[in-house]
Structures are given as structure tokens and as C-alpha cells.
Coordinates of C-alpha atoms in Angstrom, one line a residue:
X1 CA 16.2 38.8 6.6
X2 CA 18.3 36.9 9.0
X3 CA 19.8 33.2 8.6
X4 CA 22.6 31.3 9.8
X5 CA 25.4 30.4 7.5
X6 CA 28.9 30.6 6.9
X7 CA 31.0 31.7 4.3
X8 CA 33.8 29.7 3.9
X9 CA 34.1 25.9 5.5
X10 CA 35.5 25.6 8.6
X11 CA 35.0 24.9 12.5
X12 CA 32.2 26.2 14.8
X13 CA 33.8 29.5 14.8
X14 CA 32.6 30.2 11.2
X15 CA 28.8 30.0 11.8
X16 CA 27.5 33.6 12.0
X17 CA 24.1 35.6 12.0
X18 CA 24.0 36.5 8.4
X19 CA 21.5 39.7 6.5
X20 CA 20.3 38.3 2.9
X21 CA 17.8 39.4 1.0
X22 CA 14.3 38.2 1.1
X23 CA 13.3 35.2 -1.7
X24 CA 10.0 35.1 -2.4
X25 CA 7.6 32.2 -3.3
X26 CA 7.2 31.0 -7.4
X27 CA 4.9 28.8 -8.9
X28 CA 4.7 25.3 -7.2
X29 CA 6.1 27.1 -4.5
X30 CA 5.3 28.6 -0.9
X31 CA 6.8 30.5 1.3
X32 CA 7.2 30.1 5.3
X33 CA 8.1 32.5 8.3
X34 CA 10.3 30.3 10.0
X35 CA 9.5 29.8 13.6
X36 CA 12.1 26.7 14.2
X37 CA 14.9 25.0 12.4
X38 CA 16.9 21.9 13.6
X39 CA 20.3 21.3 13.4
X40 CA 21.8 18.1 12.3
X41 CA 24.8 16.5 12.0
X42 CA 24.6 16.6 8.4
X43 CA 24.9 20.7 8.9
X44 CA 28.3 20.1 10.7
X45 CA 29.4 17.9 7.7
X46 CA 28.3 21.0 5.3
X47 CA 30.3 23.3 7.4
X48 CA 33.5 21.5 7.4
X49 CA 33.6 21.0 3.8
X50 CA 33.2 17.3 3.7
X51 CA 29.9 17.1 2.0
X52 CA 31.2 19.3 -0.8
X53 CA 34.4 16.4 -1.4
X54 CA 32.7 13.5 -1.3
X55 CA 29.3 14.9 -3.0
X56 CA 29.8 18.2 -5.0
X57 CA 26.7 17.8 -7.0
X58 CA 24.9 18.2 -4.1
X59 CA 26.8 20.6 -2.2
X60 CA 28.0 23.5 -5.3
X61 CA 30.3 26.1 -4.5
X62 CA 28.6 29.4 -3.0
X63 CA 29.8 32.9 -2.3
X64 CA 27.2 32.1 1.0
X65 CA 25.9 29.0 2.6
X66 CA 22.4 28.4 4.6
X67 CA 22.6 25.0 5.7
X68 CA 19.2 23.6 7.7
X69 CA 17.7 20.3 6.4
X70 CA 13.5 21.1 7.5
X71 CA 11.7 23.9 9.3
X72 CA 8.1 24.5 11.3
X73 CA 6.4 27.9 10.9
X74 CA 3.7 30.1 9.3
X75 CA 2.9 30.3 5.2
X76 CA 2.7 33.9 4.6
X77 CA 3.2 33.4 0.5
X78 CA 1.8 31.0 -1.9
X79 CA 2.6 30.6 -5.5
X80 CA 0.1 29.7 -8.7
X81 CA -0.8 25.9 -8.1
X82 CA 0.0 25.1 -4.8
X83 CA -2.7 22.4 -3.9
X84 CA -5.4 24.5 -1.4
X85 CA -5.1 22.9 2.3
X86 CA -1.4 25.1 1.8
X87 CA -3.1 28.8 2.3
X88 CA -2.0 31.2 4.0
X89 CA -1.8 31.3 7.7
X90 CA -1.0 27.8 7.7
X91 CA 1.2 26.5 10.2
X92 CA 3.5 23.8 8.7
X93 CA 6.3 21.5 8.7
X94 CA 8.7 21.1 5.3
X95 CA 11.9 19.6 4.3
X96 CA 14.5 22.3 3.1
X97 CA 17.1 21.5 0.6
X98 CA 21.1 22.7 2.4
X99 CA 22.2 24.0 -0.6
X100 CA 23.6 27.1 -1.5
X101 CA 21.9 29.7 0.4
X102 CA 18.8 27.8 0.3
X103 CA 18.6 26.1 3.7
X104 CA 16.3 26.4 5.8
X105 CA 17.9 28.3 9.0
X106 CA 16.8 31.5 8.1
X107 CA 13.5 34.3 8.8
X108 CA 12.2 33.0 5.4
X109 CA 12.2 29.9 3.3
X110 CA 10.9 29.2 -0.1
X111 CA 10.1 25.4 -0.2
X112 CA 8.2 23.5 -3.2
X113 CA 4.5 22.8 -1.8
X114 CA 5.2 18.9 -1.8
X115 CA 7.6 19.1 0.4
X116 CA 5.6 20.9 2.5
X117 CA 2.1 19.4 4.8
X118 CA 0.5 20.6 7.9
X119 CA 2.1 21.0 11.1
X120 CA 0.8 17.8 13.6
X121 CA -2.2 19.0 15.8
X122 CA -1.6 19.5 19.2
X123 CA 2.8 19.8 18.9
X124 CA 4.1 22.9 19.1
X125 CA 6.5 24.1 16.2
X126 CA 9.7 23.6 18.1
X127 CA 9.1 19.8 18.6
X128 CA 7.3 19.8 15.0
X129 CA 10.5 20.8 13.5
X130 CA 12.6 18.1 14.3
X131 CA 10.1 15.3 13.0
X132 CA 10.9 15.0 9.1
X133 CA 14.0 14.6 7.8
X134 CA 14.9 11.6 10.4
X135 CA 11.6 9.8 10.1
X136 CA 11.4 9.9 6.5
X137 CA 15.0 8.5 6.6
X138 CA 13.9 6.0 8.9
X139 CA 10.5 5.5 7.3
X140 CA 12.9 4.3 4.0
X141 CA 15.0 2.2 5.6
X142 CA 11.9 0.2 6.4
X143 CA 10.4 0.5 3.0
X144 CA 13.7 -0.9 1.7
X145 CA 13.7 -4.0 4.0
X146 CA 10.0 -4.6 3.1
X147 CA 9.5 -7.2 6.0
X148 CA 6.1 -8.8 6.7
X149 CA 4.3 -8.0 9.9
X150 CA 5.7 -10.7 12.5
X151 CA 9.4 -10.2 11.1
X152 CA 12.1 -9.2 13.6
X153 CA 14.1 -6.0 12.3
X154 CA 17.7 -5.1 14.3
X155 CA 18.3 -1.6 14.6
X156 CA 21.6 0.1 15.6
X157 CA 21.7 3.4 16.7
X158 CA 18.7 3.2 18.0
X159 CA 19.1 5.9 20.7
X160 CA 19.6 8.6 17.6
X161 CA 16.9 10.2 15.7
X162 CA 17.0 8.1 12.9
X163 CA 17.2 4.7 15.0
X164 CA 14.3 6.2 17.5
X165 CA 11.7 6.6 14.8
X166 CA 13.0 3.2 13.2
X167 CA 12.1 1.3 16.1
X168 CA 8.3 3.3 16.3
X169 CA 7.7 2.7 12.8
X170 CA 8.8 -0.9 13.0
X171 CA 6.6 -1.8 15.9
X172 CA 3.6 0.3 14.2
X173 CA 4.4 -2.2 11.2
X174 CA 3.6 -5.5 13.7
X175 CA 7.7 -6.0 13.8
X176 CA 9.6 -7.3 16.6
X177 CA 12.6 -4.8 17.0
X178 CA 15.9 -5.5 18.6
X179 CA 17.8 -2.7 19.2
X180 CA 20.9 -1.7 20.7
X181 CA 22.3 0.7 23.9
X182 CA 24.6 2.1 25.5
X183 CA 24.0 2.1 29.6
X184 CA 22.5 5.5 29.7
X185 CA 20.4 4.8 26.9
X186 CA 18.4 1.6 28.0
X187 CA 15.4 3.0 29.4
X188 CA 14.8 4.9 26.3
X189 CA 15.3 3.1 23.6
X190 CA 12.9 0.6 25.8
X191 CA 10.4 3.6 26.0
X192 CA 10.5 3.5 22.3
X193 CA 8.9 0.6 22.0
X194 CA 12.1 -1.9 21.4
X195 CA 11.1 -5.9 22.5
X196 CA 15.0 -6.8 23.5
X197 CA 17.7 -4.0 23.8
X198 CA 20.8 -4.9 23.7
X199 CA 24.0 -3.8 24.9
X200 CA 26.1 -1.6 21.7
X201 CA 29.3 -2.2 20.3
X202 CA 31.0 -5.0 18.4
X203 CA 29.2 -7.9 20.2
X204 CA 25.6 -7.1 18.6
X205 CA 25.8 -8.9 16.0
X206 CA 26.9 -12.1 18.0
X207 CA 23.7 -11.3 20.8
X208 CA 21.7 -10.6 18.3
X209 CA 22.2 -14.0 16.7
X210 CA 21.6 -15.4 20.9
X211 CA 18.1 -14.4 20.5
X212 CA 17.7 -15.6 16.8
X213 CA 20.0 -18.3 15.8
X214 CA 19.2 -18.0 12.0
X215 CA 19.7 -14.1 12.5
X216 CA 16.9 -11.2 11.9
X217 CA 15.0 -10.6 9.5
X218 CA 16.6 -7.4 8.3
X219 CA 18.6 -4.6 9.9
X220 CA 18.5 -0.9 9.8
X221 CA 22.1 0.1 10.5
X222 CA 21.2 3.8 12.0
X223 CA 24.4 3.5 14.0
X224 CA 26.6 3.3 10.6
X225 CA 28.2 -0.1 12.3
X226 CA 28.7 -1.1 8.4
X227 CA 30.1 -4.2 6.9
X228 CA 30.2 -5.9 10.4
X229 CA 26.8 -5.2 11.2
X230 CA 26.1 -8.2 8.3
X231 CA 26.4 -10.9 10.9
X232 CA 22.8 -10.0 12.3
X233 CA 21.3 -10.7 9.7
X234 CA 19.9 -13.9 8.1
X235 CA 21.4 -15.6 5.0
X236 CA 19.7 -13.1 1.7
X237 CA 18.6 -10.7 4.2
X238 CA 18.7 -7.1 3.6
X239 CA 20.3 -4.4 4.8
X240 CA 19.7 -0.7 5.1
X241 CA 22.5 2.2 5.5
X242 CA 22.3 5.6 5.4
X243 CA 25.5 7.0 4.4
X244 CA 25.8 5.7 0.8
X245 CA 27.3 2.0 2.7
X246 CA 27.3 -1.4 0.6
X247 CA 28.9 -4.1 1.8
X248 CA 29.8 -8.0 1.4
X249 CA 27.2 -10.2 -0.2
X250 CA 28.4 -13.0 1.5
X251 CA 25.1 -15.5 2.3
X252 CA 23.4 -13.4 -0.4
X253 CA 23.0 -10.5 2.3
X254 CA 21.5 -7.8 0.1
X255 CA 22.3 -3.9 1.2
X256 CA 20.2 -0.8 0.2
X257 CA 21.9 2.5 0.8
X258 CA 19.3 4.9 1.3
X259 CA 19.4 8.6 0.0
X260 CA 16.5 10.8 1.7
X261 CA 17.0 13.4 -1.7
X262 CA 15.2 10.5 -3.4
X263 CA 12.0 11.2 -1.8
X264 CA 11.6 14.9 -0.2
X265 CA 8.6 15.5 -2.1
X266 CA 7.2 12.4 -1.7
X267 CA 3.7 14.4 -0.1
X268 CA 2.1 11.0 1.0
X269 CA 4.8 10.0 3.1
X270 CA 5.6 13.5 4.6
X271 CA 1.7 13.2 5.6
X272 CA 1.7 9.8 7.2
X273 CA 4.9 10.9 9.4
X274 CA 2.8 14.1 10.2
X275 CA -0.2 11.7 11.2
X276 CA 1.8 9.4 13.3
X277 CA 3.3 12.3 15.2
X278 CA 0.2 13.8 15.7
X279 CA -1.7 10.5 17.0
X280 CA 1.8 9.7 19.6
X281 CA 3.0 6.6 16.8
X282 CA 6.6 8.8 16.7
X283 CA 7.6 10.7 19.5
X284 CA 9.5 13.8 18.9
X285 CA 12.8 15.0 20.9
X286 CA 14.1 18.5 21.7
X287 CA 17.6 18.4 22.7
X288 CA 17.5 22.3 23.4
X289 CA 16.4 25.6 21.9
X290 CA 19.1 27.9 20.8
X291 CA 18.6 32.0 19.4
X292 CA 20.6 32.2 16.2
X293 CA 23.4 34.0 17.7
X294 CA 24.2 30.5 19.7
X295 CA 24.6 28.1 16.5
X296 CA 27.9 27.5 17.2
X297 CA 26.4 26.2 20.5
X298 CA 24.7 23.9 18.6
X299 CA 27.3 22.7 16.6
X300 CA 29.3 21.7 19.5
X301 CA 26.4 19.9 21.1
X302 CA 26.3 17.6 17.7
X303 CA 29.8 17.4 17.6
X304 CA 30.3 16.5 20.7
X305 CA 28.2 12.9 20.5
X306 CA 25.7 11.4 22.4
X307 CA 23.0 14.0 21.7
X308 CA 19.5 12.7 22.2
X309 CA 17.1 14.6 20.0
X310 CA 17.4 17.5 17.9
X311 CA 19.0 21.0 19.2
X312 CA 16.7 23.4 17.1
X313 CA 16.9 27.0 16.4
X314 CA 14.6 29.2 17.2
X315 CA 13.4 32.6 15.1

């Protein structure tokens, strides 16, 4: 079959159209024909070699990598006990584990059936693709702030993936959502559903506290503004990060790093994403569509900045 990987870490140059053989589907397990597969900045992280320094349980050594973090296509294997709305013919969405040569940028992935839940109705598989991994990270972020309806949540980033669905699954939680945004980026984050968006950058903290003196309720730092980001919150608050972040408890500001491993076969939540996508709650971004042999395309997108939905590749 065909996947994209690498083997050895380096730049863009190193991603290549790869022949591997086959894997087929266990127990607990199915298997997909891959019609899409998003890249993500994580992938460029993977590439480089800096996700196998700072986390090499996580990222082992391998004679050939597959990165690719979730997937949309067909099942066209199932193994003993996979639960029955998973048959075959199914079209699906599932989050893919980057490791080894186990990621899910190739013809064929095996995934474990929790990880795994019916494509949203009416989205075709390109868009479908790009709808787990960041709204389950976003959908975490929230659960780890734990704010009452009525509560006003800050979000950073909020033009990203993760920051996008943070602000839709905020507002579906009856929170008001401050959020932050460069120029180009006002009208959409405002599309997303934000109630005040405000300009990013070092003085959102301080506006942030303009609109609510005591500070908000809790912030989800998408953006990775870190230990400075604090400021917007209110004394004990909570704060969630996504890159492994903790901060200064000053004021008894409490920070949750949030790992998305933790929970990729949490089946309940992977199905309540799938049902807000499918009833417009999250709205899902394709930054392009890219064959195989253009990864390195990709890449450059991501690395580049400023990308606004997912480039995904498509089989």
C-alpha cells in the first residue's frame, strides 16, 4: 500500500510517497480505506525530530515513520468484538495514533474500534477528516475548566483549529467567550460564535481584564500565550494548555495541561463531536486538498503560520 512518511527526521524534503505492506485488522480492531488524512502541526514536530527529544515514549525509534493524527474513509475489515454499528461499508472518522509506522497517512489503517464512530451525515470525508483530534482537544480543555453555564471563558488562538472549536463548544455550553484576533482574523473568529474579540498579542490579558475587572472565569490558552496568559484570569481560576504548560500559582490560578492520548478512545466523546458536526454546533475547515506526492506542500503550508483549517491529504 501507499503512505506518507519519512525515514530519518529532517525538513520538508524528507517526506516521501512510501510502499509498505498491508496491516490487517485484529480483535478489537477495524480496518479503514483511507479516503482523507489531515496534516497537523504536530506531524511537522514528528518530522523534525522534536517530538522524539522531548517525548520518546511516545515517539520510539523506527526504521520507517507514518505520521497522521485521524482519518475519514471506508471499513472494509473488522475484527472479533468490534461493537455492530462498525460493519463493513461503513464510512467513518477515527483518531490514529503517529507512531512508528502506524499513522494514519496511508491507503490502509488499522485503528481500535473505540477510536473509531460514524462519519457526520451530510459532510463529505474531506471536511470529516479534519474534525477529531482538535475538537476533542478543545472539547478537554473545556472539561478541565468545568465552568457553569453563564461563565465567561477567554480563548487564545482562537482563529486555529483547536481555539475555533473551543469557542463552538463554549457557546453550545451557555458560556460567554472572549476570544482573540489578529486583523485578518476578526470576522471569523466572530463567525464562530465569539461575544467580544479582541485584538492578539501581549495586551489581552490587560483587555480582557477591560471587559471583566475581576478577570474570566477560566481560559483556554489555544494560542500557547503561557505563563502570561495568567493575568486573564480570576484569582483560583483555571487554566488549560495544550503543550504539557504549568505555570505560576500566583492568586491560586490553577493550570491543567491537557494530553489528547488521555482520551482517544474515549467512544462517547468522539460521538458527541461527530453529532455536533453533523447538526452545524462545530464547523469544519479545509485549508486545501493535497495528492500524496505534495506533502511536502503541506508541510510548508503549516510551517509557514497563519493557516486557517486543516490542509488534508487525499487517497
Amino acid at each position: 500500500m501507499k503512505a506518507v512518511g519519512f525515514t530519518e527526521f529532517g525538513g520538508r524534503e524528507v517526506m516521501r510517497v512510501l510502499e509498505l505492506p498491508e496491516p490487517h485488522a485484529g480483535s478489537g480492531q477495524v480496518r479503514i480505506k483511507v479516503a482523507a488524512a489531515p496534516v497537523h502541526p504536530a506531524d511537522v514536530n514528528i518530522r523534525t525530530g522534536l517530538s522524539a527529544r522531548y517525548s520518546p515514549e511516545t515517539n520510539p525509534p523506527s526504521e520507517v515513520y507514518v505520521v497522521g493524527w485521524e482519518v475519514a474513509g471506508t471499513i472494509d475489515e473488522v475484527g472479533h468484538g468490534v461493537r455492530p454499528e462498525l460493519p463493513i461499508g461503513a464510512e467513518v472518522i477515527a483518531v490514529t495514533e503517529p507512531k512508528l509506522d502506524l499513522g494514519g497517512q496511508a491507503q490502509y489503517v488499522v485503528v481500535p474500534a473505540e477510536s473509531v464512530v460514524l462519519a457526520p451525515k451530510g459532510v463529505d470525508l474531506t471536511a470529516a477528516s479534519t474534525l477529531l483530534m482538535a475538537a476533542l482537544t478543545a472539547q478537554m480543555g473545556a472539561d478541565a475548566l468545568a465552568l457553569s453555564p453563564g461563565a465567561t471563558v477567554a480563548v487564545t488562538g482562537a482563529a486555529g483549529g483547536i481555539g475555533g472549536y473551543a469557542i463552538q463548544l463554549a457557546k453550545a455550553a451557555g458560556l460567554t467567550v472572549i476570544a482573540d484576533a489578529g486583523e485578518r482574523d476578526r470576522d471569523l473568529v466572530a463567525s464562530l460564535g465569539a461575544d467580544h474579540v479582541l485584538p492578539r498579542g501581549d495586551g489581552f490579558p490587560d483587555r480582557v481584564r477591560q471587559l471583566r475587572p475581576d478577570g474570566a472565569d477560566g481560559v483556554i490558552d489555544a494560542g500557547s500565550v503561557g505563563e502570561a496568559v495568567a493575568a486573564a484570569v480570576r484569582d483560583g481560576g483555571p487554566v488549560a494548555t495544550f503543550k504539557g504548560f504549568t505555570g505560576d500559582t500566583d492568586r491560586g490560578v490553577r493550570w491543567f495541561p491537557v494530553f489528547v492520548f488521555d482520551r482517544i478512545r474515549d467512544t462517547a466523546a468522539l460521538t458527541r463531536l461527530r453529532d455536533q458536526a453533523e447538526s452545524g454546533v462545530l464547523t469544519l475547515r479545509v485549508a486545501g486538498t493535497y495528492p500524496l506526492e505534495q506533502v511536502a506542500e503541506a508541510h510548508r503550508l503549516i510551517e509557514e503560520g497563519g493557516v486557517r483549517g486543516r490542509p488534508v491529504l487525499v487517497f
